[in-house]
Short mmCIF file of C-alpha atoms and ligand atoms in Angstrom, two decimals:
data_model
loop_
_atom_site.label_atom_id
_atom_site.label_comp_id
_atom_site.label_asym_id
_atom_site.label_seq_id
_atom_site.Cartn_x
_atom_site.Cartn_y
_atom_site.Cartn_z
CA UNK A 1 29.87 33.35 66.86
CA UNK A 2 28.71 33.89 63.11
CA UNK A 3 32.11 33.52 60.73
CA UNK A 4 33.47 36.71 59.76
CA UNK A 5 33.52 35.59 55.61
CA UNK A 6 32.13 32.99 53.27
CA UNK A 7 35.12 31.65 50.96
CA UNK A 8 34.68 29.87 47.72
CA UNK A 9 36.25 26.94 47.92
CA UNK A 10 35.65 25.31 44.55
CA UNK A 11 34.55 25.96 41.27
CA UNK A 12 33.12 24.08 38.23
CA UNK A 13 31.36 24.58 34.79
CA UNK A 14 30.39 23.28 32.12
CA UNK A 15 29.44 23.41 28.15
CA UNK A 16 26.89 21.47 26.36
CA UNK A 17 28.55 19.32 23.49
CA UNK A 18 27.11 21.01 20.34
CA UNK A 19 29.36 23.84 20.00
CA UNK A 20 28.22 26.78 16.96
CA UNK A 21 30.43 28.50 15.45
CA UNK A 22 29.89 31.86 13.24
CA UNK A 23 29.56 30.31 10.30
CA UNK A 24 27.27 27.18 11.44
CA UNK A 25 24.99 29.91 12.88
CA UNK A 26 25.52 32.26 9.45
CA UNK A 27 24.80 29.14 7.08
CA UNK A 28 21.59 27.93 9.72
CA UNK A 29 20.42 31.77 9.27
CA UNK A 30 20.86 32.07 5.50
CA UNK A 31 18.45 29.55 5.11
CA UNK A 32 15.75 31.33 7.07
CA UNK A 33 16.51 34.17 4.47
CA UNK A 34 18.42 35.78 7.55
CA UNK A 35 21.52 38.13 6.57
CA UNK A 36 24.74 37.95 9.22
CA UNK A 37 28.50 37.19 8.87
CA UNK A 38 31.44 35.68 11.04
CA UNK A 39 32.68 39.59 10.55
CA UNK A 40 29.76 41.52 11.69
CA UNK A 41 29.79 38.99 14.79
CA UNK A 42 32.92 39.15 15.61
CA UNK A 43 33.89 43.17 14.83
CA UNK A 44 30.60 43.73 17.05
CA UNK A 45 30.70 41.35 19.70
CA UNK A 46 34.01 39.55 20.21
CA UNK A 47 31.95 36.04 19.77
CA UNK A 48 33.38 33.30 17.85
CA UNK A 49 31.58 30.48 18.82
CA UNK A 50 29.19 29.17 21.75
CA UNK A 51 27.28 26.15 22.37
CA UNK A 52 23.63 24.97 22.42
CA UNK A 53 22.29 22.40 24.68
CA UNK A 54 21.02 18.95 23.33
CA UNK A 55 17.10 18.81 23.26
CA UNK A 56 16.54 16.22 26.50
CA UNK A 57 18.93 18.79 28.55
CA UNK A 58 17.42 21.21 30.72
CA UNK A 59 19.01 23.40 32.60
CA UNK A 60 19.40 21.84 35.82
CA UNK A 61 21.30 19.14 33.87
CA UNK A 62 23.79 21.56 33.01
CA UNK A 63 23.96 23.00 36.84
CA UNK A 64 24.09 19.56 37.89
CA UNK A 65 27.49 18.57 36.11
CA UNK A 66 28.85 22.40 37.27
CA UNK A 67 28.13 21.57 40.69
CA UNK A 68 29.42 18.26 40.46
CA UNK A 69 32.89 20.10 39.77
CA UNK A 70 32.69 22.25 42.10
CA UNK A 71 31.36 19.95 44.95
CA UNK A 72 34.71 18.36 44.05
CA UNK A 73 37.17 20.78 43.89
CA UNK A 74 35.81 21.91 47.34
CA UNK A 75 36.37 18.08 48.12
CA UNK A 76 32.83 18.48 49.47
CA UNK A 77 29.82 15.78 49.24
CA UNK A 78 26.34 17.06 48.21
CA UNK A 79 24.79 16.05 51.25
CA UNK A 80 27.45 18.67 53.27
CA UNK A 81 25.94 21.34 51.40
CA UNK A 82 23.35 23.76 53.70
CA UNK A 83 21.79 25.81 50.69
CA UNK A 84 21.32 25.88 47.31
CA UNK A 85 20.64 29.47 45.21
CA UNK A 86 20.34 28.82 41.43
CA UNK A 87 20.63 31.75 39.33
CA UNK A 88 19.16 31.32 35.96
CA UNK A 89 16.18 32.94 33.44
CA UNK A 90 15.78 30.12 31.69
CA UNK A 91 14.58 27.72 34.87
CA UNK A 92 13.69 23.84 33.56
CA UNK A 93 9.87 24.87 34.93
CA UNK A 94 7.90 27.83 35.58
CA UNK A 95 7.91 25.97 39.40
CA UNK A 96 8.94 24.37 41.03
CA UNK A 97 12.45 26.00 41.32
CA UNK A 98 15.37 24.84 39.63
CA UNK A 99 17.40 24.95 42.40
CA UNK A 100 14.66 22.38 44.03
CA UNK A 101 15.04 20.07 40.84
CA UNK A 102 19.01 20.09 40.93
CA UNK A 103 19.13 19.48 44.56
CA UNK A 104 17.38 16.28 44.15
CA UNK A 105 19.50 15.21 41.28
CA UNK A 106 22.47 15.61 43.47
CA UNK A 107 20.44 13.64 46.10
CA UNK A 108 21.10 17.06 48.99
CA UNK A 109 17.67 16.73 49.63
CA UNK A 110 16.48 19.07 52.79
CA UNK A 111 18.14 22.04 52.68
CA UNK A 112 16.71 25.57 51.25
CA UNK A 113 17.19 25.29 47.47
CA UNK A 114 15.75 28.54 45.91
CA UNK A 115 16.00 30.36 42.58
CA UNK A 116 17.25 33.92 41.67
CA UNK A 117 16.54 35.37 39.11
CA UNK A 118 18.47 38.99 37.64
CA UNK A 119 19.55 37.69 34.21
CA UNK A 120 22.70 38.22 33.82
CA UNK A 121 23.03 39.48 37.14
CA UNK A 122 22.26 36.85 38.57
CA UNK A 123 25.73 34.88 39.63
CA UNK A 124 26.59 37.83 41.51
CA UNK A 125 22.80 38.48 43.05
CA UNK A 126 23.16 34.86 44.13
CA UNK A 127 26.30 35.13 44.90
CA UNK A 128 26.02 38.50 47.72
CA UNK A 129 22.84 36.85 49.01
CA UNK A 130 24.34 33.14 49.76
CA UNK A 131 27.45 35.23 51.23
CA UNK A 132 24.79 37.54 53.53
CA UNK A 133 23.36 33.79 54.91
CA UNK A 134 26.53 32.41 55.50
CA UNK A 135 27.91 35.49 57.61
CA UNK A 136 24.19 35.81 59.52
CA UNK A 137 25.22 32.12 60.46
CA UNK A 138 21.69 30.72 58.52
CA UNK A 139 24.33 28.52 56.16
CA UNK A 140 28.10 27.20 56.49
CA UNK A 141 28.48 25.53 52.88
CA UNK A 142 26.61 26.91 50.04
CA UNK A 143 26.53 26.02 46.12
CA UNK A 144 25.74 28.67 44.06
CA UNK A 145 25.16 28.39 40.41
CA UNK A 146 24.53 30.31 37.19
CA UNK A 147 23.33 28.02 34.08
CA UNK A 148 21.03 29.01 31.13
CA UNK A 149 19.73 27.48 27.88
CA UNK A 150 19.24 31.01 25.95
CA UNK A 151 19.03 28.71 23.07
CA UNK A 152 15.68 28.07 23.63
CA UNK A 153 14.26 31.54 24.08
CA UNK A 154 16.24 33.50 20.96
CA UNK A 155 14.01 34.48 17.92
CA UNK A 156 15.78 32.76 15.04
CA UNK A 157 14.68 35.27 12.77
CA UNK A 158 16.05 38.13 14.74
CA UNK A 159 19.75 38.86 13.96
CA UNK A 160 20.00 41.40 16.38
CA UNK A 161 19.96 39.00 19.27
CA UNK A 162 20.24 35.61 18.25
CA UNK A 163 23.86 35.74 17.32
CA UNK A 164 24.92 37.00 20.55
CA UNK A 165 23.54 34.33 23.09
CA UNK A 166 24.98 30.66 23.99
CA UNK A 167 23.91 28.11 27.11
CA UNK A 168 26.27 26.74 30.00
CA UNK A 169 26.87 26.36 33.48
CA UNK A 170 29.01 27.46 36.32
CA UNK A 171 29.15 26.76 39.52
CA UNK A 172 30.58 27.53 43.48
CA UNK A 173 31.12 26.23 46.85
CA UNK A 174 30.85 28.98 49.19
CA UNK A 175 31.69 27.61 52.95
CA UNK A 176 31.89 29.92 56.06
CA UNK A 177 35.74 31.07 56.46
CA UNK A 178 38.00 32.94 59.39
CA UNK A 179 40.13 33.85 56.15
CA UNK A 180 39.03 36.68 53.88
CA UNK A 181 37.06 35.63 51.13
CA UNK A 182 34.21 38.06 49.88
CA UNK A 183 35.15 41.69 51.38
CA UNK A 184 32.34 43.68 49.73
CA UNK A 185 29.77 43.29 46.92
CA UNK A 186 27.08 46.19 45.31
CA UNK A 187 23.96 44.93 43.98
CA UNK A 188 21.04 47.62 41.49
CA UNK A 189 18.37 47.74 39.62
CA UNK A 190 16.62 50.17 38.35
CA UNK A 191 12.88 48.64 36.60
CA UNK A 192 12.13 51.78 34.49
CA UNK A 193 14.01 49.91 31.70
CA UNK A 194 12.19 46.73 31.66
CA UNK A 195 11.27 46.79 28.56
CA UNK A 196 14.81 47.16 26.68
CA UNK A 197 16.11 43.53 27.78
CA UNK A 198 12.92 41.24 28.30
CA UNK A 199 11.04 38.09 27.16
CA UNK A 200 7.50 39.33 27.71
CA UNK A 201 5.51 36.04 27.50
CA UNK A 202 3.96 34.57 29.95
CA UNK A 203 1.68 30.99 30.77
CA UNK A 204 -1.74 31.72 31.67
CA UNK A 205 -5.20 29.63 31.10
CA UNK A 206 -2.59 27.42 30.12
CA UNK A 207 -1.23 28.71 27.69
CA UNK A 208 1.65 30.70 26.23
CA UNK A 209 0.35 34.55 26.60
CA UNK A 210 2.23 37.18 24.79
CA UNK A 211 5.90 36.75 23.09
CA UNK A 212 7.98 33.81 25.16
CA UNK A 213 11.23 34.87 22.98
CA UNK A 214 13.86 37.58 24.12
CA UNK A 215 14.07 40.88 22.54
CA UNK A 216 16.46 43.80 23.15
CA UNK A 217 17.01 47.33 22.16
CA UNK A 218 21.21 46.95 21.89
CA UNK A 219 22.50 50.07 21.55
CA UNK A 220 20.46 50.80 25.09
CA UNK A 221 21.45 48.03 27.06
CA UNK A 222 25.18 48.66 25.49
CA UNK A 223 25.09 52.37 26.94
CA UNK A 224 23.55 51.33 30.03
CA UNK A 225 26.37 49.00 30.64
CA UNK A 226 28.89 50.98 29.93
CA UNK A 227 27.57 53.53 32.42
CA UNK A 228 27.05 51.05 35.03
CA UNK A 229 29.93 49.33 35.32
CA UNK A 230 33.30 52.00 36.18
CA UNK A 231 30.81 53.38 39.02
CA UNK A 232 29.83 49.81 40.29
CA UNK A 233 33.23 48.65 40.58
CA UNK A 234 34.73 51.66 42.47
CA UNK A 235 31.90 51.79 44.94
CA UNK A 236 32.58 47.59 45.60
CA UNK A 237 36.15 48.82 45.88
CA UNK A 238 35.99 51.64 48.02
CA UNK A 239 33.68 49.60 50.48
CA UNK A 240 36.87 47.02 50.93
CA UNK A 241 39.22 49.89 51.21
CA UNK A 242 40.98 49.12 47.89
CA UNK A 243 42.32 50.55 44.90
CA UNK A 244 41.54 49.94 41.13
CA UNK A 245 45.33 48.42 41.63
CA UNK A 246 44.45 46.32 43.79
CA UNK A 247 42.43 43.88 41.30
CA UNK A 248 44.63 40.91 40.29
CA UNK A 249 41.62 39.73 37.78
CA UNK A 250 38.50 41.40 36.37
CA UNK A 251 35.57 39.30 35.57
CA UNK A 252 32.90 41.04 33.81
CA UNK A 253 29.47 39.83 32.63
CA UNK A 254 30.39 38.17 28.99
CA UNK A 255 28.14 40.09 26.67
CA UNK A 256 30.22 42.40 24.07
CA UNK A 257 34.28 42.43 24.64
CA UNK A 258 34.23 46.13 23.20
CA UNK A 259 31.55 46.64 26.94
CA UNK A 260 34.50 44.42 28.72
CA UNK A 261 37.77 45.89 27.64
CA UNK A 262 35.93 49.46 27.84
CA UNK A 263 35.68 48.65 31.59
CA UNK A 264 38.92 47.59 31.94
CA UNK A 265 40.27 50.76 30.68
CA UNK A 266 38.43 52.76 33.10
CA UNK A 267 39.91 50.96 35.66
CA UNK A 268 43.10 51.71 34.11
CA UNK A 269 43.82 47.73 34.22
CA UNK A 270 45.92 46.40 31.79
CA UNK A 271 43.76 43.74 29.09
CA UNK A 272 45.93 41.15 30.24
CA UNK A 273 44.09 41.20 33.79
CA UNK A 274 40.45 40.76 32.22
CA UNK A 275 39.37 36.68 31.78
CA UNK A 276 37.48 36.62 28.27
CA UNK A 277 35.55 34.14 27.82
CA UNK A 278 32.97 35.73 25.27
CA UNK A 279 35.07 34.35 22.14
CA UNK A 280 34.21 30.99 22.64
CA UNK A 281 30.84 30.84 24.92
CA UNK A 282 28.70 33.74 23.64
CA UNK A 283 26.71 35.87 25.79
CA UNK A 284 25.60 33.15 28.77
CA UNK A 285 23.78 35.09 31.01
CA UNK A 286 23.61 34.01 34.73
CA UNK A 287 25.98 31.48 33.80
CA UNK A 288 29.14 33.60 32.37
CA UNK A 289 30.71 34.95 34.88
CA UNK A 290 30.73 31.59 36.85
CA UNK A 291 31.96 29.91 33.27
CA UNK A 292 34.80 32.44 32.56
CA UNK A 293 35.76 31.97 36.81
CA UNK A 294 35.92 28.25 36.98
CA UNK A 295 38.08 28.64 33.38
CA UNK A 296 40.39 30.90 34.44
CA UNK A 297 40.46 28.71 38.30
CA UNK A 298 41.51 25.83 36.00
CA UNK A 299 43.79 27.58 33.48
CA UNK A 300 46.01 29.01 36.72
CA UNK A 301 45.17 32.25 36.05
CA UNK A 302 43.15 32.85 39.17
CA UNK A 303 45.02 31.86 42.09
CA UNK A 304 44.61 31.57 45.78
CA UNK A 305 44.95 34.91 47.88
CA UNK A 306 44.36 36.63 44.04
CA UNK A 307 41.92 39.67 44.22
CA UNK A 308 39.24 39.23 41.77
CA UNK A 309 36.51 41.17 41.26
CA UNK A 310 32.74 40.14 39.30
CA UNK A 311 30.41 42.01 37.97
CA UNK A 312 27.26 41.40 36.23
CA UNK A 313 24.90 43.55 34.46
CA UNK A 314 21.32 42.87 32.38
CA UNK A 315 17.76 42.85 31.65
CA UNK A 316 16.03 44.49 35.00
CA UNK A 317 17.91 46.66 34.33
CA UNK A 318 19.92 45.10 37.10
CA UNK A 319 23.76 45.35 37.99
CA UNK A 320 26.00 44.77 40.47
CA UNK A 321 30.02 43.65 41.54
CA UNK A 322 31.26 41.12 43.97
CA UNK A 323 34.83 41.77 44.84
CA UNK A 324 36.70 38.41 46.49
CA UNK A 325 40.01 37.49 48.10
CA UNK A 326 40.43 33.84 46.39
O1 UT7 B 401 23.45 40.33 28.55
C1 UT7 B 401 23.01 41.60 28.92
C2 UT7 B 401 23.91 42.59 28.45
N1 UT7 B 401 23.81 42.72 27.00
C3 UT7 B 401 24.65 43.47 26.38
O2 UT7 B 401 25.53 44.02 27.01
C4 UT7 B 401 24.46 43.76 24.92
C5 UT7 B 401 24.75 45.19 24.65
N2 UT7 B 401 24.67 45.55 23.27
C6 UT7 B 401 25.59 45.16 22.35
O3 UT7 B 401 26.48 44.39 22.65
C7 UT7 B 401 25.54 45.76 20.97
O4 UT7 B 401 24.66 46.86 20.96
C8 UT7 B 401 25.10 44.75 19.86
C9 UT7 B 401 26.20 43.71 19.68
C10 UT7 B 401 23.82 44.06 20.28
C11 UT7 B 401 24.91 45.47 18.55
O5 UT7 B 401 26.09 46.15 18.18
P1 UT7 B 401 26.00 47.66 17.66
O6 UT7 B 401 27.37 48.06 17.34
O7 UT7 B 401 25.27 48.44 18.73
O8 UT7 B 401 25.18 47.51 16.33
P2 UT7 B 401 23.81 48.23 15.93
O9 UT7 B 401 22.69 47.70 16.73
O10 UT7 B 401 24.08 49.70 15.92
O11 UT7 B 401 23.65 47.76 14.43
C12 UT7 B 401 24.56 48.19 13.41
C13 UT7 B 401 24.12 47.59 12.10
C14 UT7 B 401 22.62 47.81 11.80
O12 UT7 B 401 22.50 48.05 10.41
P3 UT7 B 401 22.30 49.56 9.86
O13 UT7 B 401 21.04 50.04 10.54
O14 UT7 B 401 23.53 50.29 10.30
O15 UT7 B 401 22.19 49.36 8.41
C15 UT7 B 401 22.02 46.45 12.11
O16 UT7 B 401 20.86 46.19 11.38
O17 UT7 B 401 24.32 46.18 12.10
C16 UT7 B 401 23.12 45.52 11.68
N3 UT7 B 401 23.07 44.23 12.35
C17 UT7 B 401 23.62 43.11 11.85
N4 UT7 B 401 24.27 42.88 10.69
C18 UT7 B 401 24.74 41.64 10.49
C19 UT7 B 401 22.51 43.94 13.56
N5 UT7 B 401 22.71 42.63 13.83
C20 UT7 B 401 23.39 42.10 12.79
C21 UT7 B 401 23.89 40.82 12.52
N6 UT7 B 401 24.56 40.64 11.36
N7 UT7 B 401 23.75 39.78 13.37
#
């Protein structure tokens, strides 16, 4: 008989070394003739610092020492592990998959390793489809991860969006569970707005076709979010039969904590139930919301039998909530 859940059962992350703050990136900028402040950044955004990878890492280096973290928390070996989903926009190759190159690096070799990719989305896409292949009964332990190096696709010379991004990792075991783990989960996307959240390069001939670097109209995306994310939760909620009273812990997509503590509102939960992260890791993409989980795992905040609930939102435009019983 297929298991009635999937459970996480551990949870890891992790932050390149090289952390930027405001004013590192503000004194970098001013000598590209590029105006910004430590105000503007954080009045704006909520950011006061993230963290760039080192030049050798790639990403699946940074999934790699997530999923080491998790693997162990879970008190799980990599070769237990029956499938691999990688969620990233910023994959080590344009193939193979990432997911392909981490699983060798953590020597699982032989089970399906794919990528997904929904930006900042994308924990929780990968997330709702590893939990669809555990309860069909195609998986029993999966390892899900979110990890990014914006760093290497932001337009220096753009102030609009290169103060707002940061690289990092996160990472879960999801195993096949009797116990309630993920009750319900909403995934969207709507591709008529494509073009305000996009790097539009591409490799062709061999060569780099187009612009490879991100750019963004804000002030869409911003409204977009906003708009997105009351209705998203409620409908993840009222498919588990639960209240907005119900959530012990809100984990949003770490873009913009004015986006964040709007939502929270809405939901009429008090800001002491919301995990920031945003402060100190910038806008991660894929890899937030598994970042600000595995912090808040290890800070206590998120307990076992806690009601938490995830939701991601990004370039696609794609959205989407996972609500979970810890
Ligand atoms: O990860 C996917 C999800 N992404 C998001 O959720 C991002 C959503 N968008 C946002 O978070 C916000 O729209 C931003 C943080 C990107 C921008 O904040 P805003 O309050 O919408 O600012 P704005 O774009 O309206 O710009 C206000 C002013 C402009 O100057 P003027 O035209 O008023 O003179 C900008 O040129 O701020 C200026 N500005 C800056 N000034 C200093 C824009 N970027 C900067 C900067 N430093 N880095």
């Amino acid at each position: 008989m297929n298991p009635r859940y999937s459970r996480i059962t551990g949870t890891g992350s992790y932050l390149p070394q090289r952390r930027v703050t405001n004013q590192n990136l503000t004194d970098d900028l001013a000598a590209r003739g590029v105006a910004t402040s430590d105000q503007w950044i954080v009045e704006r955004t909520g950011i006061h610092a993230r963290h760039f990878a080192a030049p050798e890492e790639k990403t699946s280096d940074l999934g790699l020492h997530a999923a080491r973290q998790a693997l162990a928390m879970a008190g799980r070996q990599a070769q237990e592990i029956d499938l691999i989903i990688f969620a990233t926009s910023t994959p080590d190759m344009v193939f193979p998959s990432t997911a392909c190159i981490l699983q060798d690096k953590l020597g699982a070799n032989g089970c399906p390793a794919f990528d997904v990719q929904a930006v900042c989305s994308g924990f929780v896409y990968a997330l709702t489809v590893a939990d669809a292949m555990i309860r069909s009964g195609s998986a029993r332990r999966a390892l899900v991860v979110g990890a990014e190096i914006f760093s290497r696709i932001l337009d220096f010379n753009d102030r609009t969006t290169c103060v707002l991004f940061g690289d990092g990792a996160g990472a879960v075991v999801l195993e096949a569970s009797d116990e309630p783990g993920i009750l319900a989960s909403e995934l969207h996307a709507d591709g008529k707005y494509v073009d305000i959240l996009c790097v539009p390069g591409g490799v062709a001939g061999g060569e780099v076709v187009g612009n490879p670097l991100l750019q963004m109209d804000g002030q869409a995306v911003f409204k977009l979010a906003v708009g997105v994310l009351e209705k998203t939760a409620r409908a993840t909620l009222d498919k588990a039969g639960l209240q907005d009273a119900d959530i012990d812990w809100l984990i949003p997509h770490q873009a913009n904590i004015r986006i964040m503590q709007g939502t929270a509102k809405k939901l009429k939960l008090p800001l002491d139930k919301l995990v920031v992260t945003v402060d100190q890791h910038g806008n991660t993409s894929a890899a937030s919301i598994p970042l600000a989980l595995d912090n808040a795992v290890r800070a206590g905040q998120v307990q076992k039998g806690q009601h938490v609930l995830l939701e991601g939102v990004g370039g696609g435009f794609t959205w989407g909530a996972v609500l979970l019983k810890m």
